[in-house]
Coordinates of C-alpha atoms in Angstrom, one line a residue:
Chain A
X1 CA 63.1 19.0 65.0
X2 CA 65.4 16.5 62.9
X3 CA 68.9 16.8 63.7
X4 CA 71.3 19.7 62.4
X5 CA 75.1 20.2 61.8
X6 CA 77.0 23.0 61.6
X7 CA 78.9 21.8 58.6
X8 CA 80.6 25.0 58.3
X9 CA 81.9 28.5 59.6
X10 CA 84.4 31.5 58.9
X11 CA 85.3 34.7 60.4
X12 CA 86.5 37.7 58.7
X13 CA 89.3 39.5 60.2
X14 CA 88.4 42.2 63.1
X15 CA 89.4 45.6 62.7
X16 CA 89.2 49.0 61.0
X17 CA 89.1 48.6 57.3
X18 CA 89.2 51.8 55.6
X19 CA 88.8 50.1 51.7
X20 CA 86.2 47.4 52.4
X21 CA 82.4 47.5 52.7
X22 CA 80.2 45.3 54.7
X23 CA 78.8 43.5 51.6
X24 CA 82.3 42.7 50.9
X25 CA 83.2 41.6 54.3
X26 CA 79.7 39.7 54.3
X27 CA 80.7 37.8 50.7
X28 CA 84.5 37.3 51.5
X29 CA 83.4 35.2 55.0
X30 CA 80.4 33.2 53.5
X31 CA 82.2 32.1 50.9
X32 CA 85.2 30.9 52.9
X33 CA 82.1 29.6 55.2
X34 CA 80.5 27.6 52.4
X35 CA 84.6 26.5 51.6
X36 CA 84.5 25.5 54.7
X37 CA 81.6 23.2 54.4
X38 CA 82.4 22.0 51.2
X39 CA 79.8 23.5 49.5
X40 CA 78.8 26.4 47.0
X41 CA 76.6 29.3 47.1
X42 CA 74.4 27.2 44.7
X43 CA 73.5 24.6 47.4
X44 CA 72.0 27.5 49.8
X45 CA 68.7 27.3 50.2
X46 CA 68.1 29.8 52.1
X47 CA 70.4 32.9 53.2
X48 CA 69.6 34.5 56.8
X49 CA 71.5 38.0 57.2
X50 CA 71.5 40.0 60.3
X51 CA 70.8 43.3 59.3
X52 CA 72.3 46.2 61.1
X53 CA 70.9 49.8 62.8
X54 CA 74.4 51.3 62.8
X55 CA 75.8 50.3 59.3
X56 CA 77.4 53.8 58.2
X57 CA 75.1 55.6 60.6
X58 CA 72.3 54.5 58.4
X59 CA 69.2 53.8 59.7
X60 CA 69.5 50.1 57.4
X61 CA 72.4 48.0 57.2
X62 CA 73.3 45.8 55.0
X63 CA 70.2 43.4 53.9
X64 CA 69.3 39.8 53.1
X65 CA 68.8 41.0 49.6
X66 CA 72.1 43.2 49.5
X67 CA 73.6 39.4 50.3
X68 CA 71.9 37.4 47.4
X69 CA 72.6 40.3 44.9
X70 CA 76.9 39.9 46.4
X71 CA 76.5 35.9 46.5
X72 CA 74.4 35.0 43.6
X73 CA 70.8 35.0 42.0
X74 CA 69.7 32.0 42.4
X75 CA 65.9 33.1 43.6
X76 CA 67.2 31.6 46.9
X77 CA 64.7 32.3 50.3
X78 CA 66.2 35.7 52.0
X79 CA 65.4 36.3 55.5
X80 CA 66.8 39.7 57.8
X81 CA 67.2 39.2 61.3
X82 CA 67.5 42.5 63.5
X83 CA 68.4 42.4 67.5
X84 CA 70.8 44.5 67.7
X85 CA 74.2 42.9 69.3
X86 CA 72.1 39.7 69.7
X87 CA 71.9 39.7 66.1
X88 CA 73.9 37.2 64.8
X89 CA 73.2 34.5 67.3
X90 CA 69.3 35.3 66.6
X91 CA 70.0 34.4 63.1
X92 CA 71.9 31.4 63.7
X93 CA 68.4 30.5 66.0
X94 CA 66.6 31.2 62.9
X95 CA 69.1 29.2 60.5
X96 CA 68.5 26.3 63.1
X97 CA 64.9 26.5 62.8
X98 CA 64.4 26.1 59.0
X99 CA 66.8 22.8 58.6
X100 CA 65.1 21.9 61.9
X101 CA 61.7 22.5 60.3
X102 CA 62.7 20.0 56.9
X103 CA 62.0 22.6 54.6
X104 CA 65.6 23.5 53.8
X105 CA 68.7 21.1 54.0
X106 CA 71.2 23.7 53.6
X107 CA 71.3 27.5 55.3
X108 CA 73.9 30.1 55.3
X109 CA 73.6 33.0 58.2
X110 CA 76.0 35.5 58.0
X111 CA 76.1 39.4 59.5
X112 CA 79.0 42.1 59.3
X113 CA 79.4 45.7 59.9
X114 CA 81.5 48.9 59.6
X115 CA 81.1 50.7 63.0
X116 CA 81.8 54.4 63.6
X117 CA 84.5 54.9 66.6
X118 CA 83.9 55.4 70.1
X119 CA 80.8 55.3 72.4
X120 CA 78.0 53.6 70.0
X121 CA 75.6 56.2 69.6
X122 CA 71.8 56.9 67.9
X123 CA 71.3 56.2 64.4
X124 CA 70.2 59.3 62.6
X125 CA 66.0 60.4 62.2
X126 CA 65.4 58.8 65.1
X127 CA 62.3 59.7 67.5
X128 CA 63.4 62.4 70.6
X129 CA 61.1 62.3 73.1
X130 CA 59.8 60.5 76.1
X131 CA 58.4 57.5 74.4
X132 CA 61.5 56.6 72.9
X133 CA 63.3 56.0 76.3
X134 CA 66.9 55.5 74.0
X135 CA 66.7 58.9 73.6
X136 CA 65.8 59.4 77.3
X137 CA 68.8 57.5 78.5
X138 CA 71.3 59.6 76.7
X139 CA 69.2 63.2 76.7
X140 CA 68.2 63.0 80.0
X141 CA 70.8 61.0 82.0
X142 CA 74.2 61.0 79.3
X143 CA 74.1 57.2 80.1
X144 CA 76.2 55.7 77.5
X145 CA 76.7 51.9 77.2
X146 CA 79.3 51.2 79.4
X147 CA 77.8 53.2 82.0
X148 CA 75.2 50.0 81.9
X149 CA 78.1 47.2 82.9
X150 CA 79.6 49.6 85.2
X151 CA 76.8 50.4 87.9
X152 CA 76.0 46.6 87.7
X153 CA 80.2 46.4 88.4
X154 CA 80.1 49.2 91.0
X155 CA 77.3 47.1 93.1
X156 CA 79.7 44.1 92.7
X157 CA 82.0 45.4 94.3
X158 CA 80.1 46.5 96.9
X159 CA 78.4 43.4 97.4
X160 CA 80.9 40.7 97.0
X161 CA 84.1 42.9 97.4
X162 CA 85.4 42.5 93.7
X163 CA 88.7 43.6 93.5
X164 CA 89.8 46.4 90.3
X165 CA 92.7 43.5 90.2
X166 CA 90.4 40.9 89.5
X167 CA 88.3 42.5 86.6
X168 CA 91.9 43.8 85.0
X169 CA 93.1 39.9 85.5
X170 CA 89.8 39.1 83.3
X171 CA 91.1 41.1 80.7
X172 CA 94.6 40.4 81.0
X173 CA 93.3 36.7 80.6
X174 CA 91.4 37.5 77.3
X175 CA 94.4 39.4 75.6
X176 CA 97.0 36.3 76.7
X177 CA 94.5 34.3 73.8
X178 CA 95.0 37.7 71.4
X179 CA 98.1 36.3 69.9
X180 CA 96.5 33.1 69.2
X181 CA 93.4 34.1 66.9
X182 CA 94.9 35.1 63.8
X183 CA 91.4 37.0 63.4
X184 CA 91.2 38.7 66.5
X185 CA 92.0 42.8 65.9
X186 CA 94.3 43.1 69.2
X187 CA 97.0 40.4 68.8
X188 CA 99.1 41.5 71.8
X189 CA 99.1 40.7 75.0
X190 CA 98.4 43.2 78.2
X191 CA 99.6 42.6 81.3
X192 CA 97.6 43.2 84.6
X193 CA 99.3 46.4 85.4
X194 CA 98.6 47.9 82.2
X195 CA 95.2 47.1 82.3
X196 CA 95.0 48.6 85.7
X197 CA 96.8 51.5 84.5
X198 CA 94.4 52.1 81.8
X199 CA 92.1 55.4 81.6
X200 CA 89.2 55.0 83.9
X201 CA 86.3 54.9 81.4
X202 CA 83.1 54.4 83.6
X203 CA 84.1 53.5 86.8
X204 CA 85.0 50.8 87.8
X205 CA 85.9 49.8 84.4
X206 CA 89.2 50.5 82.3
X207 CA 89.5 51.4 78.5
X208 CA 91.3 47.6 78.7
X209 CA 88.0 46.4 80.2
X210 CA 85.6 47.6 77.8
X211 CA 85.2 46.2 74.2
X212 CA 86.5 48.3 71.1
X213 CA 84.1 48.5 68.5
X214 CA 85.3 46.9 65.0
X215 CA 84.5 46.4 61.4
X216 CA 84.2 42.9 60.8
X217 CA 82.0 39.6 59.6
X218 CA 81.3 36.3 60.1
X219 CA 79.1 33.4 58.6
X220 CA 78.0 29.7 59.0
X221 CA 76.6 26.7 57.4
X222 CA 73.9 25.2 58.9
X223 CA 72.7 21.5 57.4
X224 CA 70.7 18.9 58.0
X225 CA 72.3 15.7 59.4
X226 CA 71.4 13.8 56.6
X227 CA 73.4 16.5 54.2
X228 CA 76.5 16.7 56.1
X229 CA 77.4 13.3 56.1
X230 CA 78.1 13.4 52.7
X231 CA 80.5 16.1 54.0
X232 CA 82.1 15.2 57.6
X233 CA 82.6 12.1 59.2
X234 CA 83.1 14.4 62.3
X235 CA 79.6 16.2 62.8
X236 CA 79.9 19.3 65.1
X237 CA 76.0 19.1 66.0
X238 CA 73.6 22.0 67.0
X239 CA 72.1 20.5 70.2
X240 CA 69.5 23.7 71.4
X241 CA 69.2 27.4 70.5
X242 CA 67.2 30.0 71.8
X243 CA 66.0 33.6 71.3
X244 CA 64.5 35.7 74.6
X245 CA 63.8 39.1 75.7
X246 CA 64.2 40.9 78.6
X247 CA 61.6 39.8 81.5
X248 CA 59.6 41.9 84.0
X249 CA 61.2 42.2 87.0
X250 CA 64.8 42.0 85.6
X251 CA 67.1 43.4 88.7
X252 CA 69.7 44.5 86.2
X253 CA 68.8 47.6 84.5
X254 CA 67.8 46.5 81.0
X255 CA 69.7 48.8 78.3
X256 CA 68.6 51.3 77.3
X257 CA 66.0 51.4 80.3
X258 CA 66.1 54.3 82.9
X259 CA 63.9 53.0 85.3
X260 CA 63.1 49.4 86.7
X261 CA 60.2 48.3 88.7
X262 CA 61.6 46.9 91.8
X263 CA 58.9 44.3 91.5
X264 CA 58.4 40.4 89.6
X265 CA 60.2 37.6 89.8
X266 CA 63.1 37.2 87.3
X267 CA 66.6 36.1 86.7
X268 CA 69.5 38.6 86.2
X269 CA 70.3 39.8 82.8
X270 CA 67.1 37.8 81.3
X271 CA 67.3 38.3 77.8
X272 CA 70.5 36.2 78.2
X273 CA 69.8 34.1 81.0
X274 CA 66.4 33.3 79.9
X275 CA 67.8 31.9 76.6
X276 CA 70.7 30.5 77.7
X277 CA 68.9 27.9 80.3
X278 CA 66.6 27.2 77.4
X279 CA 68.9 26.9 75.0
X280 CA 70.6 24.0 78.0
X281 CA 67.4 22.4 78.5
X282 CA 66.7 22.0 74.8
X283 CA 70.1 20.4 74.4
X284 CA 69.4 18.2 77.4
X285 CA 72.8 19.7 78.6
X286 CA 73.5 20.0 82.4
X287 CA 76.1 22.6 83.4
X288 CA 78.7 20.4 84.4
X289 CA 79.0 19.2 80.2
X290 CA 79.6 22.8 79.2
X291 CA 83.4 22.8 78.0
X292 CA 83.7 25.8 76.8
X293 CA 81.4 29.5 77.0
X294 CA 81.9 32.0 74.5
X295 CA 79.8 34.8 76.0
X296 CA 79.3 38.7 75.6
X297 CA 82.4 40.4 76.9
X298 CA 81.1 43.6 76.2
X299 CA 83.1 44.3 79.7
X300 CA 84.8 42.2 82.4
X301 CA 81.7 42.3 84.2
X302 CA 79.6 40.1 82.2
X303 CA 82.5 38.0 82.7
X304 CA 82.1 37.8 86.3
X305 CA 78.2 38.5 86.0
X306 CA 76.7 36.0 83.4
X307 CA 78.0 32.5 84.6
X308 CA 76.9 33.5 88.4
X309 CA 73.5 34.1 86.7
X310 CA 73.4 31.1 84.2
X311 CA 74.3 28.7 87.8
X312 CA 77.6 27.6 86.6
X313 CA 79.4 28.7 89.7
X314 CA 77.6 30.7 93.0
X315 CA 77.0 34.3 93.3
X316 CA 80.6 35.7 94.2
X317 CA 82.5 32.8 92.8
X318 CA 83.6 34.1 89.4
X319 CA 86.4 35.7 91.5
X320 CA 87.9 33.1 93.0
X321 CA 87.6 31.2 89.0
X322 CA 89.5 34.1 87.5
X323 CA 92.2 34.5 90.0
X324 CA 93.1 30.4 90.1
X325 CA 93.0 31.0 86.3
X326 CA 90.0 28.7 85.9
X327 CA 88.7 30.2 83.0
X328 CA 91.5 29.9 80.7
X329 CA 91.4 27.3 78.0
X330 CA 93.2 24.6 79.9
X331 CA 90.9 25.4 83.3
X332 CA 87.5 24.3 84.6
X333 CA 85.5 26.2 83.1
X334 CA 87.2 27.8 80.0
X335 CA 85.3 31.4 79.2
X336 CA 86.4 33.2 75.5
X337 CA 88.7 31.2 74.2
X338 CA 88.0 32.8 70.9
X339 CA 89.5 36.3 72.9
X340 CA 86.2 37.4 73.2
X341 CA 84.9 40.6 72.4
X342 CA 88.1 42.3 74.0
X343 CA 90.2 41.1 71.7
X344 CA 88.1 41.5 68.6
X345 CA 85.9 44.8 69.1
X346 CA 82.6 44.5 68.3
X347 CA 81.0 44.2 64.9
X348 CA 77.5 44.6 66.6
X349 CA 75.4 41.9 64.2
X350 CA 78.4 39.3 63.9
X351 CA 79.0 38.4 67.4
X352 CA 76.2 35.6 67.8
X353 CA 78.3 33.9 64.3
X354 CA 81.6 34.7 65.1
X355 CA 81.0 32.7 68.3
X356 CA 79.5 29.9 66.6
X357 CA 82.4 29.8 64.4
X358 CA 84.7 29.5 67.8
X359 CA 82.7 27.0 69.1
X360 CA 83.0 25.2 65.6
X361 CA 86.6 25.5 65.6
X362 CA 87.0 24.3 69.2
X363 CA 84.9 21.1 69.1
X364 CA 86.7 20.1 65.7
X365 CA 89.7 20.6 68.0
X366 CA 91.4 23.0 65.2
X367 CA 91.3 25.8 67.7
X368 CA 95.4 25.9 67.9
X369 CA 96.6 27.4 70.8
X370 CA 93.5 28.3 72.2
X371 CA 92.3 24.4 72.2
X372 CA 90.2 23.6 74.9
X373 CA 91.4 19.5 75.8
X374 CA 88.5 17.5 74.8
X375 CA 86.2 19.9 73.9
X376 CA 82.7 18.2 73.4
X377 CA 80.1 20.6 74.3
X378 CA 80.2 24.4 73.7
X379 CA 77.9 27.2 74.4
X380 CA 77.8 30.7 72.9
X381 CA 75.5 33.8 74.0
X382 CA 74.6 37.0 73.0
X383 CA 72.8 40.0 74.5
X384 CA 71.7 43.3 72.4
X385 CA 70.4 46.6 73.2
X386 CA 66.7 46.4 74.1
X387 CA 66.5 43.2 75.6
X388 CA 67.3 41.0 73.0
X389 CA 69.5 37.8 73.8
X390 CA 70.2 34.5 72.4
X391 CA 72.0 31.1 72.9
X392 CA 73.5 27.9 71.0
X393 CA 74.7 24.7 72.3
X394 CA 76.9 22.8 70.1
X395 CA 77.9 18.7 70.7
X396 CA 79.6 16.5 69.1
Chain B
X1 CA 79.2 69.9 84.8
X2 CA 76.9 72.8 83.7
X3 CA 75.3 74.6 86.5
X4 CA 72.0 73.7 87.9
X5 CA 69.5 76.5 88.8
X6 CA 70.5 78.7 86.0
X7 CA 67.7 78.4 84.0
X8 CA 64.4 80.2 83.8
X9 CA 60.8 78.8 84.0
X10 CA 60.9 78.7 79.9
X11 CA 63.9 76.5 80.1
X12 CA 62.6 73.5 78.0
X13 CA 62.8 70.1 79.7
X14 CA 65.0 67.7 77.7
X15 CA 61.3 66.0 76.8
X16 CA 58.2 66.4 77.2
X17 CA 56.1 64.6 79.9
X18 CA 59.7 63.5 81.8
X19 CA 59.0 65.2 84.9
X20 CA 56.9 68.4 86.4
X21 CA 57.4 70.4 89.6
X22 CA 54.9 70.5 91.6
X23 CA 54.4 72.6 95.2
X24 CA 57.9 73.2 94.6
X25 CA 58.7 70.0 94.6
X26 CA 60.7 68.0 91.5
X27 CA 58.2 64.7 90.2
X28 CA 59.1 62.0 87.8
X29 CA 55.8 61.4 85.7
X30 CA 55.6 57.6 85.3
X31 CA 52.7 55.0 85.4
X32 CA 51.2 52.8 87.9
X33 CA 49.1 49.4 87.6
X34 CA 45.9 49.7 89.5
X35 CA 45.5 46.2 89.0
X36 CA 49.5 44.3 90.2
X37 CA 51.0 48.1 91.4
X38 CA 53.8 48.0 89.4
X39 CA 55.7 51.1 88.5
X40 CA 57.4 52.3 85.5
X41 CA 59.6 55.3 84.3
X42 CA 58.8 57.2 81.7
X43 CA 55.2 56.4 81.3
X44 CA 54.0 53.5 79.3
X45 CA 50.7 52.9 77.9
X46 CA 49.7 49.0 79.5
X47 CA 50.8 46.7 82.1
X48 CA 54.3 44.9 81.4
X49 CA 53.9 42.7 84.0
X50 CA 53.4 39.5 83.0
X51 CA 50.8 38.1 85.8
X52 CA 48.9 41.2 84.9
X53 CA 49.0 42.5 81.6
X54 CA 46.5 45.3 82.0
X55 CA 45.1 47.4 80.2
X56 CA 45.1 50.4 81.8
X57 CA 48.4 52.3 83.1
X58 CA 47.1 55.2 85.1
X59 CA 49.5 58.3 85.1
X60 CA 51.2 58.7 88.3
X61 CA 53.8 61.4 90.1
X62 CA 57.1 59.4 91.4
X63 CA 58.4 61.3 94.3
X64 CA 61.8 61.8 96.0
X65 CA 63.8 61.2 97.9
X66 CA 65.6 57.7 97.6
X67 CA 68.6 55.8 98.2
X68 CA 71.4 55.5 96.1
X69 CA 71.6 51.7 94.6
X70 CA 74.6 52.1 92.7
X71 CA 76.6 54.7 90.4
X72 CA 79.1 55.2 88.2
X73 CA 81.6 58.2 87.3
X74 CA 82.0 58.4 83.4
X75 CA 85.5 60.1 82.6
X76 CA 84.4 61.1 79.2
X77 CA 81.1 63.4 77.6
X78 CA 79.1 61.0 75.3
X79 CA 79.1 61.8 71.7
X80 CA 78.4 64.2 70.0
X81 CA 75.0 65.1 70.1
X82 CA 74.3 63.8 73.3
X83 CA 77.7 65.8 74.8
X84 CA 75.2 67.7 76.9
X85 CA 77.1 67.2 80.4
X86 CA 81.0 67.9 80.4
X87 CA 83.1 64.8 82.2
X88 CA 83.9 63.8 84.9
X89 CA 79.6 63.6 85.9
X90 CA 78.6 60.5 88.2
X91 CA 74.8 58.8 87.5
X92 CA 73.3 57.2 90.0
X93 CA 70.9 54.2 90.2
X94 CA 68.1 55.2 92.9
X95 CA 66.0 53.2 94.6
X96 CA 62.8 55.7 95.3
X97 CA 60.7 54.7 98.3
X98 CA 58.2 53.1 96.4
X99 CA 59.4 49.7 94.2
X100 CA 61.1 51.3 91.5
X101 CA 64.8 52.0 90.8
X102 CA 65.4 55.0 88.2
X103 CA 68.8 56.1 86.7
X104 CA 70.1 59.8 86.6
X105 CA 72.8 62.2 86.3
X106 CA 74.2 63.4 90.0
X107 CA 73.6 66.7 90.6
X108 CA 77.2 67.6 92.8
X109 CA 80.6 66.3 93.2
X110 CA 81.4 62.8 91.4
X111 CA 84.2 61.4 94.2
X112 CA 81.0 62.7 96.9
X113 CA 78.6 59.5 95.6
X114 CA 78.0 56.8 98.3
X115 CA 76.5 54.0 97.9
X116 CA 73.2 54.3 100.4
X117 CA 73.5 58.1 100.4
X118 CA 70.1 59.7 100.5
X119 CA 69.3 61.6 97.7
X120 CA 66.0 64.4 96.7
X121 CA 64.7 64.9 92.9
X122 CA 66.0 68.2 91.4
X123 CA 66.8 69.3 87.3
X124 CA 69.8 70.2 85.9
X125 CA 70.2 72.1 83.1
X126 CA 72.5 70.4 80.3
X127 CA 74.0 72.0 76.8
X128 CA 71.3 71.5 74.1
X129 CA 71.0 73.1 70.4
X130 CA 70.4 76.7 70.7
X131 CA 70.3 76.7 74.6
X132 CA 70.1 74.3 77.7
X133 CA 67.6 71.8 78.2
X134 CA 66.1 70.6 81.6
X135 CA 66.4 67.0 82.7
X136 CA 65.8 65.3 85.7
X137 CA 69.1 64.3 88.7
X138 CA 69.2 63.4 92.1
X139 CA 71.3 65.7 94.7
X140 CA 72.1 64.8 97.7
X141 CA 69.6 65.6 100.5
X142 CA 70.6 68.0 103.0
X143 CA 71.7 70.2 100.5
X144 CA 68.8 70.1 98.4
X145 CA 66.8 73.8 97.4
X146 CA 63.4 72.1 96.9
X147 CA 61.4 71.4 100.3

């Protein structure tokens, strides 16, 4: 692959919009992306949109098409991604890939959504009955989301003795950074005992400990090397992505899986684990050059969870990182600087992009407050419903 | 939560091909490898396991009982139209006694889950259009009615 930039980014505000649309969300972020890159819509060659299952409780979202027909018809190459929450960061993979590949020197991904309130729940028409095991995990078992993150939490607790003080401290941590991302939909902070005093949800976790779920956007330029220097002197480079799925043998039960065969050899949470260590090795970056993770904080518990699995710190240790305060922006091993998903809600397709655009913003060090020192090497992840999960290592 | 054992024999199951009851007796109906052994809930139609890859999954009844792996208590019904169960209802994760771990709602008191606790395959009837619907939960085992 010959080398790619991302040359540039943008995220649309987080929130609920009652007079906006996702097209319009979609167009108002990639052109402030393209801005960003110093670009138009006419130097796009080719436009990858992440295309939703929830848009409006429609069984389509918005569409690569739907994007052209809001950006311009210039008979530019249209590709739709669809992986759920993994969305986004799967069409930043596939933006990658075709200025990787030579064929295009210039690619915009973007994704955005309107979500309905509360627990995320089936789109319309679809199939109820026992091969559709979505329907199984809610008919059968009232198993929402949440109730995912928190049995994995439960057995945490039991295993390692994780404190309810410890996950509130994660989101405590996450809503300290609120104030500082002009984009982020909750802008204040919460202290620990409020998050401890918090509705219990799914136990363990805490209305404060679970994700929102938000309207919102975000896009990003992706060029070849070759392009952007006519751009940037200061390159933010895509070292490695990757796209995986859920592997056999998985200990954590796979969403929306009831059952899993207590058999097979695989890493926890695979769909993100197997792309983030892929997405390392194709970057030839070891986990001590990580400088920053934005990762799915769908709940604390991936929080604690995912960097354990991804061998940035042993089983247990996430603890002892998040009560010394070592995953703040100034610590060892800084986790959401963006806010993460606790402070933003979650526009299902957008998160893989919106966390690019972090990274982007970090390792051009105009991250503000929320600067990680000497930022040089970021990596992002995402995880959807189904086993979907990507990865992206940026350098410069 | 919505009573179990109040339900007649034409009580539809929340799908069907879920589970059966058999000698009195409450089965999960899942699959089995004859090639690798590996298990899955509900059935599927070929070997996911990657060493394997077979062929042919042959049907197989998943017993009880089995020991609770983990749970959760959720403090709030799902949404509407899956507010079959009314809150607060604890699911458990259960490791059966053969290599497979299966998910379902508890049948008895949310603060009584352990972690470890034995528990025996029963239904419970939840709220469904026109009527309830039968799924399958896991009750703890000394006070189950099925032998």
């Amino acid at each position: 692959m010959r080398e790619r930039v991302v040359l540039g980014s943008a995220v649309h505000a987080f929130g609920k919009f009652e007079d906006t649309t996702a097209a319009r969300m979609c167009r108002r972020v990639a052109l402030d992306a393209l801005a960003d890159a110093g670009l138009t819509f006419r130097d796009v060659q080719a436009v990858v949109v992440g295309s939703s299952r929830f848009s409006g409780g429609l069984a389509r979202g918005l569409g690569a098409t739907d994007m052209v027909h809001a950006l311009g018809m210039t008979g530019v190459a249209a590709y739709n991604v669809a992986a759920a929450c993994a969305t986004g960061g799967s069409a930043f993979s596939l933006a990658d890939l075709l200025v990787g590949s030579g064929q295009y020197d210039a690619v915009l991904a973007v994704a955005g959504e309107k979500m309905p309130t509360g627990f995320i729940a089936r789109p319309d028409g679809a199939a109820e009955d026992a091969t559709d095991v979505d329907y199984l995990r809610w008919a059968g078992a009232a198993l929402p989301n949440p109730g995912y993150w928190a049995m994995e939490c439960t057995r945490r607790m039991h295993d390692y003795g994780t404190t309810e003080e410890t996950l509130a401290r994660v989101s405590a941590k996450a809503h300290d950074l609120g104030p500082h991302n002009p984009n982020a939909r909750y802008r204040k902070p919460i202290p620990l005992d409020a998050v401890m005093a918090s509705p219990m949800v799914s136990s363990p976790l805490r209305l404060f400990e679970l994700c929102a779920v938000s309207d919102g956007a975000a896009a990003v330029v992706v060029t070849s090397s070759k392009l952007a220097r006519q751009h940037t002197t200061n390159p933010v480079h895509v070292a490695g992505t990757a796209v995986a799925t859920a592997a056999f043998g998985d200990p954590v039960l796979t969403m929306p899986e009831v059952a899993i065969p207590l058999q097979g050899d695989s890493p926890p949470s695979s769909e993100a684990t197997g792309a983030v260590l892929t997405a390392m090795e194709r970057a030839g970056v070891p986990h001590e050059d990580v400088d920053l993770i934005e990762l799915t904080d769908n709940s604390v518990w991936q929080e604690l969870a995912f960097p354990e699995a991804w061998g940035f710190c042993e089983p247990g240790e996430s603890d002892h990182l998040v009560q010394t305060d070592q995953t703040r922006p100034d610590g060892r091993l800084p986790i959401n600087p963006s806010g993460g998903f606790l402070c933003f809600g979650e526009a299902t397709v957008a998160m893989g992009l919106f966390q690019v655009a972090e990274m982007h913003d970090q390792l051009l060090g105009r991250a503000g407050a929320r600067q990680v020192p000497n930022a040089r090497v970021a990596l992002g992840q995402t995880l959807g419903l189904g086993g979907n999960g990507s990865a992206v290592v940026l350098a410069r | 939560m919505t009573g179990p054992g109040t339900t007649t024999t034409d009580t539809p199951h929340v799908a069907e091909g879920v589970f059966a009851e058999e000698d009195g007796e409450i089965v999960l109906l899942g699959a089995r490898c004859p090639r690798c052994g590996a298990l899955a809930f509900p059935r599927r139609e070929s070997c996911a396991n990657p060493t394997c890859l077979g062929d042919l999954v042959e049907a197989t009844e998943l017993h009880g009982p089995g020991t609770v792996h983990t749970f959760t208590i959720q403090h709030y019904p799902p949404p509407a139209p899956f507010d079959l169960v009314d809150a607060p209802y604890a699911i458990v994760g259960v490791d059966l006694d053969v290599p497979l771990r299966v998910v379902g709602l508890f049948d008895g008191d949310p603060a009584s889950v352990r972690i470890g606790q034995r528990v025996s395959l029963t239904t419970l009837a939840t709220r469904g259009d026109g009527g309830s619907a039968l799924t399958w939960a896991f009750v703890p085992q000394q006070e189950s009615t099925h032998a």
